[in-house]
Tab-separated table of C-alpha atoms in Angstrom:
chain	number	residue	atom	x	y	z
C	1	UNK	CA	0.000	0.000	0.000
C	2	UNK	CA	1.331	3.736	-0.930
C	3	UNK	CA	1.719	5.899	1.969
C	4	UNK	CA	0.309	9.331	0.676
C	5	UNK	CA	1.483	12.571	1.295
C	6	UNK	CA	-1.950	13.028	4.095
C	7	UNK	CA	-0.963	9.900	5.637
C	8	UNK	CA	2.209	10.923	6.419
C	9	UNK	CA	1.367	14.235	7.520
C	10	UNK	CA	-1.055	12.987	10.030
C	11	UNK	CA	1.292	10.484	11.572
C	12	UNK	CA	4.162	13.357	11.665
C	13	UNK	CA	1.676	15.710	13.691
C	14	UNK	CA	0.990	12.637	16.000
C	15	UNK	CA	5.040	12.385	16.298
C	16	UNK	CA	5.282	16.348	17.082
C	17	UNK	CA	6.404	17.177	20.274
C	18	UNK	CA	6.405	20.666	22.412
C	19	UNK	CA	9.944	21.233	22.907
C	20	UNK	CA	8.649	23.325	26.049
C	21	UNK	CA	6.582	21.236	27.771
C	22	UNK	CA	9.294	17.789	27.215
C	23	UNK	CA	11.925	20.402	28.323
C	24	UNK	CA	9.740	21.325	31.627
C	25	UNK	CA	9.063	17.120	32.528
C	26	UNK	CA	12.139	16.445	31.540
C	27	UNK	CA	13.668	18.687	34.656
C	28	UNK	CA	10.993	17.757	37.041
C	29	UNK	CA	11.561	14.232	36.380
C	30	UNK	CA	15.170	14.551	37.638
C	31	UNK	CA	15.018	16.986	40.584
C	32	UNK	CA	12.147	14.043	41.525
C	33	UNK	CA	14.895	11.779	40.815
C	34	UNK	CA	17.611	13.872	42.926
C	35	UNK	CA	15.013	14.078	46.302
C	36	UNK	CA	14.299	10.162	45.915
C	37	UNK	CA	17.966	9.211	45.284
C	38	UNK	CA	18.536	11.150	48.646
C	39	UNK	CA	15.600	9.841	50.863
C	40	UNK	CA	16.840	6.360	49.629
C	41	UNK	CA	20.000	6.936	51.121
C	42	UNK	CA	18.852	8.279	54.510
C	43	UNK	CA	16.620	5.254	55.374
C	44	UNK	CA	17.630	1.657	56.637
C	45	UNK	CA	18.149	0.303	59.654
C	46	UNK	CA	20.501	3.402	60.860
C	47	UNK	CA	18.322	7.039	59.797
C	48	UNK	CA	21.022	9.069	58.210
C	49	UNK	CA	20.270	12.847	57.440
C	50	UNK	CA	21.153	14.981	54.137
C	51	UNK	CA	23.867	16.863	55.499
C	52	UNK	CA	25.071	13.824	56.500
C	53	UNK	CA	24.940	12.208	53.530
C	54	UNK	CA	25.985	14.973	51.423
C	55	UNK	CA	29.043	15.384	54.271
C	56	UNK	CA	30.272	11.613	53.324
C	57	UNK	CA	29.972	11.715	49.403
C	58	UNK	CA	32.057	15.117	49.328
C	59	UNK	CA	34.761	15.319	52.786
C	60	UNK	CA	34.334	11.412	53.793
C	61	UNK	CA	35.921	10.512	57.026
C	62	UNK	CA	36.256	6.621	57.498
C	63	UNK	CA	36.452	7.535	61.211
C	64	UNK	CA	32.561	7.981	61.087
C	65	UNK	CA	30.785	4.610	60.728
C	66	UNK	CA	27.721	6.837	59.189
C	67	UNK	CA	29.852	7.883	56.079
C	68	UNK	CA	31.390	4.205	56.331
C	69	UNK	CA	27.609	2.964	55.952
C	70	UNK	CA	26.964	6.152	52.907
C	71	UNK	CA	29.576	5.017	50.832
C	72	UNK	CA	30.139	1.478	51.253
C	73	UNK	CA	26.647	0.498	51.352
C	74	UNK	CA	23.997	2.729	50.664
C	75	UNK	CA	25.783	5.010	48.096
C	76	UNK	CA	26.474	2.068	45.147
C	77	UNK	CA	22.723	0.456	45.975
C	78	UNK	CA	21.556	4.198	45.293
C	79	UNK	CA	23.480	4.136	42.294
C	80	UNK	CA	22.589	1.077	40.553
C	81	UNK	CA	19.026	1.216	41.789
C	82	UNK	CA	18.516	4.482	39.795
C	83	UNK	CA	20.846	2.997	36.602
C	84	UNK	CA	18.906	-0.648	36.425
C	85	UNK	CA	15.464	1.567	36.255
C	86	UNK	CA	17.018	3.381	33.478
C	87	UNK	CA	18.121	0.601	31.491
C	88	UNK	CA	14.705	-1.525	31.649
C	89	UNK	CA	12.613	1.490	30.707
C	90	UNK	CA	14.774	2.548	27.664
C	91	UNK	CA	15.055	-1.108	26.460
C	92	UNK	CA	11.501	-1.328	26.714
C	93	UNK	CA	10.608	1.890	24.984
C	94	UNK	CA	13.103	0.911	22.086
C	95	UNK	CA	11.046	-2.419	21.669
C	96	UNK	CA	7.586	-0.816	22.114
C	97	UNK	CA	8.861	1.630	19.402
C	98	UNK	CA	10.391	-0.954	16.965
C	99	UNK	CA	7.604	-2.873	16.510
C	100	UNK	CA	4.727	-1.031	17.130
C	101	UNK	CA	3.405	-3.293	19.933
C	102	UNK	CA	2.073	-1.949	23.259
C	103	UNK	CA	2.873	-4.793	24.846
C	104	UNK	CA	6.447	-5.075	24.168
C	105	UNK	CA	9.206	-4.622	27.619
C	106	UNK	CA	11.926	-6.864	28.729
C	107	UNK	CA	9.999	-8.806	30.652
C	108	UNK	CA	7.105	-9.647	28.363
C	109	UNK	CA	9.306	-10.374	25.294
C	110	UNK	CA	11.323	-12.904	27.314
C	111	UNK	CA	14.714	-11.023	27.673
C	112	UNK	CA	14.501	-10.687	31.216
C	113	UNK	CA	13.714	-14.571	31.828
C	114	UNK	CA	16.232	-15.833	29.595
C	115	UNK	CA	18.675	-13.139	30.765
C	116	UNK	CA	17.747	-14.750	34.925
C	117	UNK	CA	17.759	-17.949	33.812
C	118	UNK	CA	21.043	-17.364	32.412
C	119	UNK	CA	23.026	-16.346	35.509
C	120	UNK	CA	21.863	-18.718	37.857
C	121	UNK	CA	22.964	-21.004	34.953
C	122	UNK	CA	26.707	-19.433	35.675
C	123	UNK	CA	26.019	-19.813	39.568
C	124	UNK	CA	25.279	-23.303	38.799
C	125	UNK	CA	28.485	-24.492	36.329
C	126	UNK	CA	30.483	-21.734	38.291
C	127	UNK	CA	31.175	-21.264	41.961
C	128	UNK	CA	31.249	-17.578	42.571
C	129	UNK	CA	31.690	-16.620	39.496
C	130	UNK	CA	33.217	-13.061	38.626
C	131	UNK	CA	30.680	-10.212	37.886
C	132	UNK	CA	32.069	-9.716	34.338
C	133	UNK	CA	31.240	-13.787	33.753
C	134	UNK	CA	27.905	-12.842	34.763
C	135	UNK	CA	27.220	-10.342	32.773
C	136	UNK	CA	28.132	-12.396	29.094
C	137	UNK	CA	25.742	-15.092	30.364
C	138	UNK	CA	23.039	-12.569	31.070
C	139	UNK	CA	23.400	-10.982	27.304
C	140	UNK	CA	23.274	-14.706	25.685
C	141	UNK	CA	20.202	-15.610	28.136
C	142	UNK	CA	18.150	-12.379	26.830
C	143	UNK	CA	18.994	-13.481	23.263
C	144	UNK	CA	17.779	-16.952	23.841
C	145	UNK	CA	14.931	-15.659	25.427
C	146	UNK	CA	13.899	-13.741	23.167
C	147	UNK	CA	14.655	-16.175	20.136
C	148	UNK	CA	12.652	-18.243	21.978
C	149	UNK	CA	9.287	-15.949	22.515
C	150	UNK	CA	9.682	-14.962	19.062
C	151	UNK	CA	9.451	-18.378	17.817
C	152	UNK	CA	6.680	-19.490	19.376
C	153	UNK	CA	4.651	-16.534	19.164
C	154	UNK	CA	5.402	-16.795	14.868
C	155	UNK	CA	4.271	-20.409	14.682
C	156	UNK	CA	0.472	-19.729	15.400
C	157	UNK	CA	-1.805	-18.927	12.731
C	158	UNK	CA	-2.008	-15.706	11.702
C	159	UNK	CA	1.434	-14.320	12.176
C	160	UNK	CA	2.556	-12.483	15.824
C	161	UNK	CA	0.209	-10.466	17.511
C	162	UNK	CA	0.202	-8.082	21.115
C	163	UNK	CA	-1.732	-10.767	22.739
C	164	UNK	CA	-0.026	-13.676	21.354
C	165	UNK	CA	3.641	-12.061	22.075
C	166	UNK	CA	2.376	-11.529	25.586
C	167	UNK	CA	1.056	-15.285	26.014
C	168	UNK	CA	4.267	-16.607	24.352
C	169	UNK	CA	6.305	-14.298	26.818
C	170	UNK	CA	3.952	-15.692	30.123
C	171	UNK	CA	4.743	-19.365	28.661
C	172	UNK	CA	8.814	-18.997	28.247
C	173	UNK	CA	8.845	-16.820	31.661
C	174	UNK	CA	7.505	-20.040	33.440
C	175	UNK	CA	9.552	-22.275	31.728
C	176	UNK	CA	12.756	-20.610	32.287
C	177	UNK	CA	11.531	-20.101	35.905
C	178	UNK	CA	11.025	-23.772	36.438
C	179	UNK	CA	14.156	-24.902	35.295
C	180	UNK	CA	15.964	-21.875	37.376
C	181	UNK	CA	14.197	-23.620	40.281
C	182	UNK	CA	15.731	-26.939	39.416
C	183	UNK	CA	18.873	-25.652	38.883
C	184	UNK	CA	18.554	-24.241	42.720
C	185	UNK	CA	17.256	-27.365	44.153
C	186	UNK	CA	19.954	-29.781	42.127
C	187	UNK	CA	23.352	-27.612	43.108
C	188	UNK	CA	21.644	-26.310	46.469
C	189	UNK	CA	22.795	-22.971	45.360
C	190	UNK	CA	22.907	-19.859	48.003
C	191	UNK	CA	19.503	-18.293	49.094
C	192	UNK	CA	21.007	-14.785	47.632
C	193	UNK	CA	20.917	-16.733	44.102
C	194	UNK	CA	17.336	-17.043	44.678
C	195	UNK	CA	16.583	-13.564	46.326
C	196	UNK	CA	18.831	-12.178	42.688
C	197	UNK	CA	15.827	-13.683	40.664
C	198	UNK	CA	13.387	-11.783	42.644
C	199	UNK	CA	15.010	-8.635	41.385
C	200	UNK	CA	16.974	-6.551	44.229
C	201	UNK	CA	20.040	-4.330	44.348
C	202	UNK	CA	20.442	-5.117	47.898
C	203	UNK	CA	24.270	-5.916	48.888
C	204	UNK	CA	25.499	-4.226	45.798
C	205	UNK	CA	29.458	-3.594	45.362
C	206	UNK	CA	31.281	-0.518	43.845
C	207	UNK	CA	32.809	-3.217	41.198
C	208	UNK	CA	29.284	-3.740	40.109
C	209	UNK	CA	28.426	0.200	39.858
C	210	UNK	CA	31.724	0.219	37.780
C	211	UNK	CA	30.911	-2.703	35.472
C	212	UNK	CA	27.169	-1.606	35.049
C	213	UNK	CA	27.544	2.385	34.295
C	214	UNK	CA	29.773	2.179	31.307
C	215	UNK	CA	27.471	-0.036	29.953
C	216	UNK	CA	24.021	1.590	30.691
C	217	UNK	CA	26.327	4.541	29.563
C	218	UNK	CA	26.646	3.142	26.271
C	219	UNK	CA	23.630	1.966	25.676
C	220	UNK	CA	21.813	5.323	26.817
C	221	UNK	CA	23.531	7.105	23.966
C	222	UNK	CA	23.373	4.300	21.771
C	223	UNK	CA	19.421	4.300	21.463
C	224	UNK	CA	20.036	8.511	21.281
C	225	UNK	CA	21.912	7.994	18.483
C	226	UNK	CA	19.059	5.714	16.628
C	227	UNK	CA	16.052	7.838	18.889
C	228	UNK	CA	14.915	9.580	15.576
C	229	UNK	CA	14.720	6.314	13.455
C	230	UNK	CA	13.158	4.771	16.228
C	231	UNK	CA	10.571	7.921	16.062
C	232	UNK	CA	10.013	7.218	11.821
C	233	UNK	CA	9.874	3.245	12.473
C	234	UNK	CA	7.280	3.514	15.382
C	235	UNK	CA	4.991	5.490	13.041
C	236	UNK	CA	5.099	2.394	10.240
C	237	UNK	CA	7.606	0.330	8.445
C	238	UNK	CA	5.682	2.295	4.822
C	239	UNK	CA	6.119	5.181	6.047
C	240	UNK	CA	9.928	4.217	7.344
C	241	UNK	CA	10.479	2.628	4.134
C	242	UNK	CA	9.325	5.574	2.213
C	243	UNK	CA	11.659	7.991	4.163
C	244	UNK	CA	14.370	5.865	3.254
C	245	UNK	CA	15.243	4.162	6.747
C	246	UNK	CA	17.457	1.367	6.250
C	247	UNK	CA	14.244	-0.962	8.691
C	248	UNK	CA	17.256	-4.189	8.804
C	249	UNK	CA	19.256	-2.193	10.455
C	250	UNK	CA	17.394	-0.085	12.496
C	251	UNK	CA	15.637	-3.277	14.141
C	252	UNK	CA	19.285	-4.541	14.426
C	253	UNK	CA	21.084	-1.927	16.056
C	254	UNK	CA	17.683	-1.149	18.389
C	255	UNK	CA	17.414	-4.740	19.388
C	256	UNK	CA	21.488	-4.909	20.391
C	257	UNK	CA	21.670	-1.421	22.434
C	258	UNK	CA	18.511	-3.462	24.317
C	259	UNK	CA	19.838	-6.596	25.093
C	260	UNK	CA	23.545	-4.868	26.378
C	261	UNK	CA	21.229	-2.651	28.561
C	262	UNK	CA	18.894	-5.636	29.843
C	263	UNK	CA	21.583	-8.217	30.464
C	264	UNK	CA	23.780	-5.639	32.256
C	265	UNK	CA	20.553	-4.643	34.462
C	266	UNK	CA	19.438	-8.203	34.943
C	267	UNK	CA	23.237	-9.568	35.654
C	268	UNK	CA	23.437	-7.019	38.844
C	269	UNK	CA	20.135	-6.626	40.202
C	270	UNK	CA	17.938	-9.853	38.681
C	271	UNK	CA	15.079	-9.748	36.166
C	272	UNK	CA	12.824	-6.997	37.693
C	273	UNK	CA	9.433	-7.185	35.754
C	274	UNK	CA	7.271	-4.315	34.514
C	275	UNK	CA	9.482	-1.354	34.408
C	276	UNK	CA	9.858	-1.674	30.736
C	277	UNK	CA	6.341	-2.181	29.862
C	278	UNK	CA	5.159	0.228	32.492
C	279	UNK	CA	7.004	3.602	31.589
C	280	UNK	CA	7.484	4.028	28.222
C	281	UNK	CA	3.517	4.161	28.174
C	282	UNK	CA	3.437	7.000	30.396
C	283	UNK	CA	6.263	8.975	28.797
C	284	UNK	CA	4.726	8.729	25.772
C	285	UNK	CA	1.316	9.961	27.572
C	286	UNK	CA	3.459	12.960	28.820
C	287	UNK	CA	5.381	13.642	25.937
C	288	UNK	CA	4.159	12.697	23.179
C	289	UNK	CA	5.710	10.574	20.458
C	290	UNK	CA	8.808	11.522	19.487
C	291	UNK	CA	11.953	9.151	20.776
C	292	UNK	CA	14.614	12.183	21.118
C	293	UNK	CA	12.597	12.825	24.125
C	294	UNK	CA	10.852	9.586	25.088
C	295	UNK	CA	14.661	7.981	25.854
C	296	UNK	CA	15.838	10.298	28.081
C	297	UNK	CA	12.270	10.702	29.625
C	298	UNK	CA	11.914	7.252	29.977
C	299	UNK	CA	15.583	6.474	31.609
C	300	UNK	CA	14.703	9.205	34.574
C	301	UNK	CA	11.107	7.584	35.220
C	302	UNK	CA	12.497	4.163	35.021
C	303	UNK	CA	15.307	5.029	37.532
C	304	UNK	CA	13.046	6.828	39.926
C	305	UNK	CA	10.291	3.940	39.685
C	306	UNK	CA	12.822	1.409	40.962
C	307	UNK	CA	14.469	3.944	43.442
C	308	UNK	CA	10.844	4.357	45.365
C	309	UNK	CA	10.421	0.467	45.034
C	310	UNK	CA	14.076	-0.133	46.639
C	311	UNK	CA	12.784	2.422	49.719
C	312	UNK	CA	9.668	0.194	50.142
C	313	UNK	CA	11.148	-2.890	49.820
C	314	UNK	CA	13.541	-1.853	53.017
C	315	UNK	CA	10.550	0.020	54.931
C	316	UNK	CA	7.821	-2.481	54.784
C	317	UNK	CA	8.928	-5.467	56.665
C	318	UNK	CA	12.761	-4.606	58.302
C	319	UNK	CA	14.799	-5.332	59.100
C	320	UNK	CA	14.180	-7.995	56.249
C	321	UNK	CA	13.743	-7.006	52.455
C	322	UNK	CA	10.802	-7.618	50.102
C	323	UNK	CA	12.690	-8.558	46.475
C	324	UNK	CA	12.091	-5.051	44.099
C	325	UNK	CA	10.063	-7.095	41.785
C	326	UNK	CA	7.114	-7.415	43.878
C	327	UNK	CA	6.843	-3.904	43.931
C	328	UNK	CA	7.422	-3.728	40.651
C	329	UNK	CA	4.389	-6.480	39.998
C	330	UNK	CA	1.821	-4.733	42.080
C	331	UNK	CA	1.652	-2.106	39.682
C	332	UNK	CA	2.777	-3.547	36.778
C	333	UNK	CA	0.357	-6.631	36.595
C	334	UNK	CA	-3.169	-4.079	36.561
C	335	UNK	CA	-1.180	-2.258	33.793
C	336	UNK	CA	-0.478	-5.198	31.690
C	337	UNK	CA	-4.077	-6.741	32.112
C	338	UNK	CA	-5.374	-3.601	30.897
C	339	UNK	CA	-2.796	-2.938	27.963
C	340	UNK	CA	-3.925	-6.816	26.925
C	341	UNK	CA	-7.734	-5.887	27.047
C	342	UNK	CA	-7.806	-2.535	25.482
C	343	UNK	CA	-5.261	-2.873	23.072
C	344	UNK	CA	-4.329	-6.220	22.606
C	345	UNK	CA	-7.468	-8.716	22.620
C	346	UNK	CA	-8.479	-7.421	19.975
C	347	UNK	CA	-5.675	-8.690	17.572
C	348	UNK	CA	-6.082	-11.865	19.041
């Protein structure tokens, strides 16, 4: 079918955004980011104060066990809470925008459970394996995952659909869960191992915060770099085609920068579920549909959405932790029920 001149223009209106009001969310979103990076290193079991904090990051004295607790501790956690976030919500806005389906996220399309599955695979054939070993298993388990959803979800009748992505995803999740399960019960491997699949950033190292940020780093401006495609691909592959995007390599690049940031995120902090699916949708809501601004958008939201689930996960039940991903599931299982029925069950 020929994409007209009209259709165009009325998908390129849809894509406009106001510069002003992205610009305005855009710094609200981070001084909201800034306040709940702070608060979520002034609770715990020991209170700790701004000034206090502040006092540790910037004239540390290891004489005072409250800095000692700042930086060893709470400092990194803060760190990689707000950088996992990131990297699950741009992943999942890069695969919402690629192929046009609502119910696209690293944990529907199967990268996060292949990506889990993975590393307690490397638990299992090595004992304490180094962080860097983790991370290559996590990328190859978020490819096979993937593969794997794909596959299935291509063999019914009718092509892939939302709805039948989403089933496919549900089916491989609980697969790969299962035999992550085994795997723990066969070696008898450490209750942490189990606690990482819950998704949690608790006990956290500075060798992880340096392994993780160059890579969330370079996957952040990766999917800048491609955020304008991503805009001209997520308003059809005509009108892409017709604008002469190279599609092959659009999908290829998008789907790599996604699968570095998942299996980074997932390798330090476990396959937490939702984030990707969840706020992409409301960026978009808030600012519309161009990707120069949806990325960045959605990499602030995503940090600060695991941030405030990190704070309740230590405030609800301490001095134990709830696992991130339960917080993570109370939301995002409403919001995926009702993506599936308004948008998706129809396609079925």
């Amino acid at each position: 079918m020929e994409v007209t001149h009209s259709t165009y223009q009325e998908q390129a209106d849809r894509a406009r955004v106001k510069p002003a009001r992205a610009t305005t969310v855009l710094t609200l979103s981070l001084v909201l980011a800034v306040v709940c990076w702070l608060f979520s290193m002034s609770v715990g079991a020991a209170k700790i104060d701004v000034i206090t904090i502040w006092n540790a990051i910037f004239q540390f004295n290891s004489d005072l066990t409250e800095h000692i607790i700042v930086r060893d501790l709470r400092l990194p956690r803060a760190i990689v809470g707000a950088v996992v976030g990131a990297c699950f919500a741009v992943a999942g806005a890069i695969m919402q925008g690629m192929t046009r389906n609502p119910l696209a996220g690293p944990g529907i399309v199967g990268v996060n459970a292949g990506a889990g599955f993975f590393v307690i695979l490397a638990f299992a054939l090595h004992p304490d394996p180094p962080y860097s070993l983790l991370m290559v298993y996590s990328f190859l388990g978020g490819v096979f995952g993937t593969a794997l959803v794909y596959g299935i979800g291509t063999m019914a009748k009718g092509g892939l659909t939302p709805l039948r992505l989403a089933l496919a995803g549900a089916a491989v999740t609980a697969l790969l869960s299962s035999f992550a399960g085994a795997l723990n019960i066969y070696h008898q491997l450490a209750q942490d191992v189990m606690f990482f699949y819950a998704g949690g950033v608790a006990g956290v190292k500075w060798e992880q915060v340096r392994m993780l940020v160059p890579w969330a780093t370079a996957g952040l401006v990766g999917s800048l770099l491609i955020s304008r495609q991503i805009t001209v691909l997520s308003l059809g592959e005509e009108i892409a085609v017709n604008l002469g995007q190279r599609i092959g390599l659009i999908k290829a690049a998008g789907a790599l920068v996604a699968l570095l940031m998942v299996g980074a995120a997932v390798s330090t902090a476990g396959p937490i579920g939702f984030v990707g699916l969840i706020i992409p949708h409301i960026v978009r809501y808030v600012v519309g549909m161009d990707y120069r601004w949806i990325i960045p958008v959605s990499a602030v939201f995503g940090g600060v959405l695991v941030t405030v689930a990190d704070i309740g996960a230590r405030m609800i039940n301490q001095p134990l932790e709830t696992p991130i991903g339960v917080f993570t599931a109370i939301i995002g299982v409403p919001f995926f029920l009702y993506l599936a029925r308004s948008k998706g069950a129809r396609e079925l």
